[in-house]
GROMACS .gro file of C-alpha atoms in nm:
model
   72
    1HIS     CA    1  -0.132   3.993   3.471
    2ASP     CA    2  -0.167   3.632   3.576
    3LEU     CA    3  -0.504   3.664   3.611
    4ARG     CA    4  -0.476   3.700   3.201
    5THR     CA    5  -0.211   3.456   3.078
    6PRO     CA    6  -0.471   3.160   3.079
    7ILE     CA    7  -0.722   3.341   2.920
    8ALA     CA    8  -0.484   3.474   2.621
    9ALA     CA    9  -0.364   3.108   2.612
   10ASN     CA   10  -0.752   3.018   2.577
   11HIS     CA   11  -0.796   3.295   2.300
   12GLY     CA   12  -0.522   3.214   2.102
   13TYR     CA   13  -0.640   2.867   2.059
   14ALA     CA   14  -0.999   2.932   2.007
   15ALA     CA   15  -0.852   3.195   1.706
   16LEU     CA   16  -0.647   2.916   1.557
   17LEU     CA   17  -0.992   2.685   1.516
   18ARG     CA   18  -1.224   3.028   1.450
   19ASP     CA   19  -0.918   3.059   1.165
   20GLY     CA   20  -1.025   2.710   1.040
   21ILE     CA   21  -0.690   2.579   1.131
   22PRO     CA   22  -0.580   2.230   1.188
   23GLU     CA   23  -0.944   2.230   0.937
   24PRO     CA   24  -1.235   2.421   0.858
   25LEU     CA   25  -1.533   2.338   1.103
   26PRO     CA   26  -1.869   2.294   1.097
   27PRO     CA   27  -2.106   2.608   1.130
   28GLY     CA   28  -2.253   2.481   1.467
   29GLN     CA   29  -1.860   2.433   1.606
   30ARG     CA   30  -1.764   2.790   1.475
   31GLU     CA   31  -2.070   2.924   1.665
   32TYR     CA   32  -1.942   2.770   1.947
   33VAL     CA   33  -1.634   2.905   1.899
   34ARG     CA   34  -1.766   3.250   1.846
   35ARG     CA   35  -1.912   3.233   2.139
   36MET     CA   36  -1.555   3.129   2.316
   37ILE     CA   37  -1.396   3.413   2.165
   38ALA     CA   38  -1.667   3.671   2.271
   39ASN     CA   39  -1.698   3.539   2.644
   40GLN     CA   40  -1.313   3.555   2.670
   41GLN     CA   41  -1.284   3.960   2.545
   42HIS     CA   42  -1.556   3.988   2.836
   43MET     CA   43  -1.368   3.835   3.096
   44MET     CA   44  -1.054   4.034   3.030
   45SER     CA   45  -1.264   4.315   2.992
   46LEU     CA   46  -1.336   4.301   3.356
   47ILE     CA   47  -0.962   4.203   3.463
   48ASP     CA   48  -0.885   4.458   3.349
   49ARG     CA   49  -1.130   4.696   3.557
   50LEU     CA   50  -1.110   4.524   3.855
   51LEU     CA   51  -0.717   4.550   3.810
   52GLU     CA   52  -0.756   4.945   3.772
   53PHE     CA   53  -1.004   4.912   4.092
   54ALA     CA   54  -0.690   4.752   4.295
   55ARG     CA   55  -0.452   5.032   4.178
   56GLY     CA   56  -0.677   5.311   4.239
   57ALA     CA   57  -0.755   5.103   4.569
   58LEU     CA   58  -0.347   5.126   4.640
   59ARG     CA   59  -0.301   5.413   4.556
   60GLY     CA   60  -0.571   5.548   4.815
   61GLU     CA   61  -0.817   5.641   4.561
   62ALA     CA   62  -1.220   5.597   4.634
   63ALA     CA   63  -1.405   5.393   4.381
   64GLY     CA   64  -1.775   5.606   4.246
   65ARG     CA   65  -2.059   5.384   4.223
   66ASP     CA   66  -2.053   5.385   3.852
   67GLU     CA   67  -1.659   5.257   3.890
   68LEU     CA   68  -1.816   4.981   4.033
   69ALA     CA   69  -2.154   4.903   3.823
   70VAL     CA   70  -2.085   4.542   3.608
   71VAL     CA   71  -2.188   4.600   3.244
   72GLY     CA   72  -2.290   4.231   3.105
   0.00000   0.00000   0.00000
């Protein structure tokens, strides 16, 4: 989906940096990249839940309170 594309591209670049390409990062920068990747994964999860909700709404399904809860 279009919402996922920029996050997936950013994740690819972050993974290269995490893996030391083109050169190993200093420890402080590695931590920033680790946080970037963790937040990208969280965003992808939120987008997946949003798309599932939208698909259910299109089918006329009502969402329960648990499905609408955002857990961080």
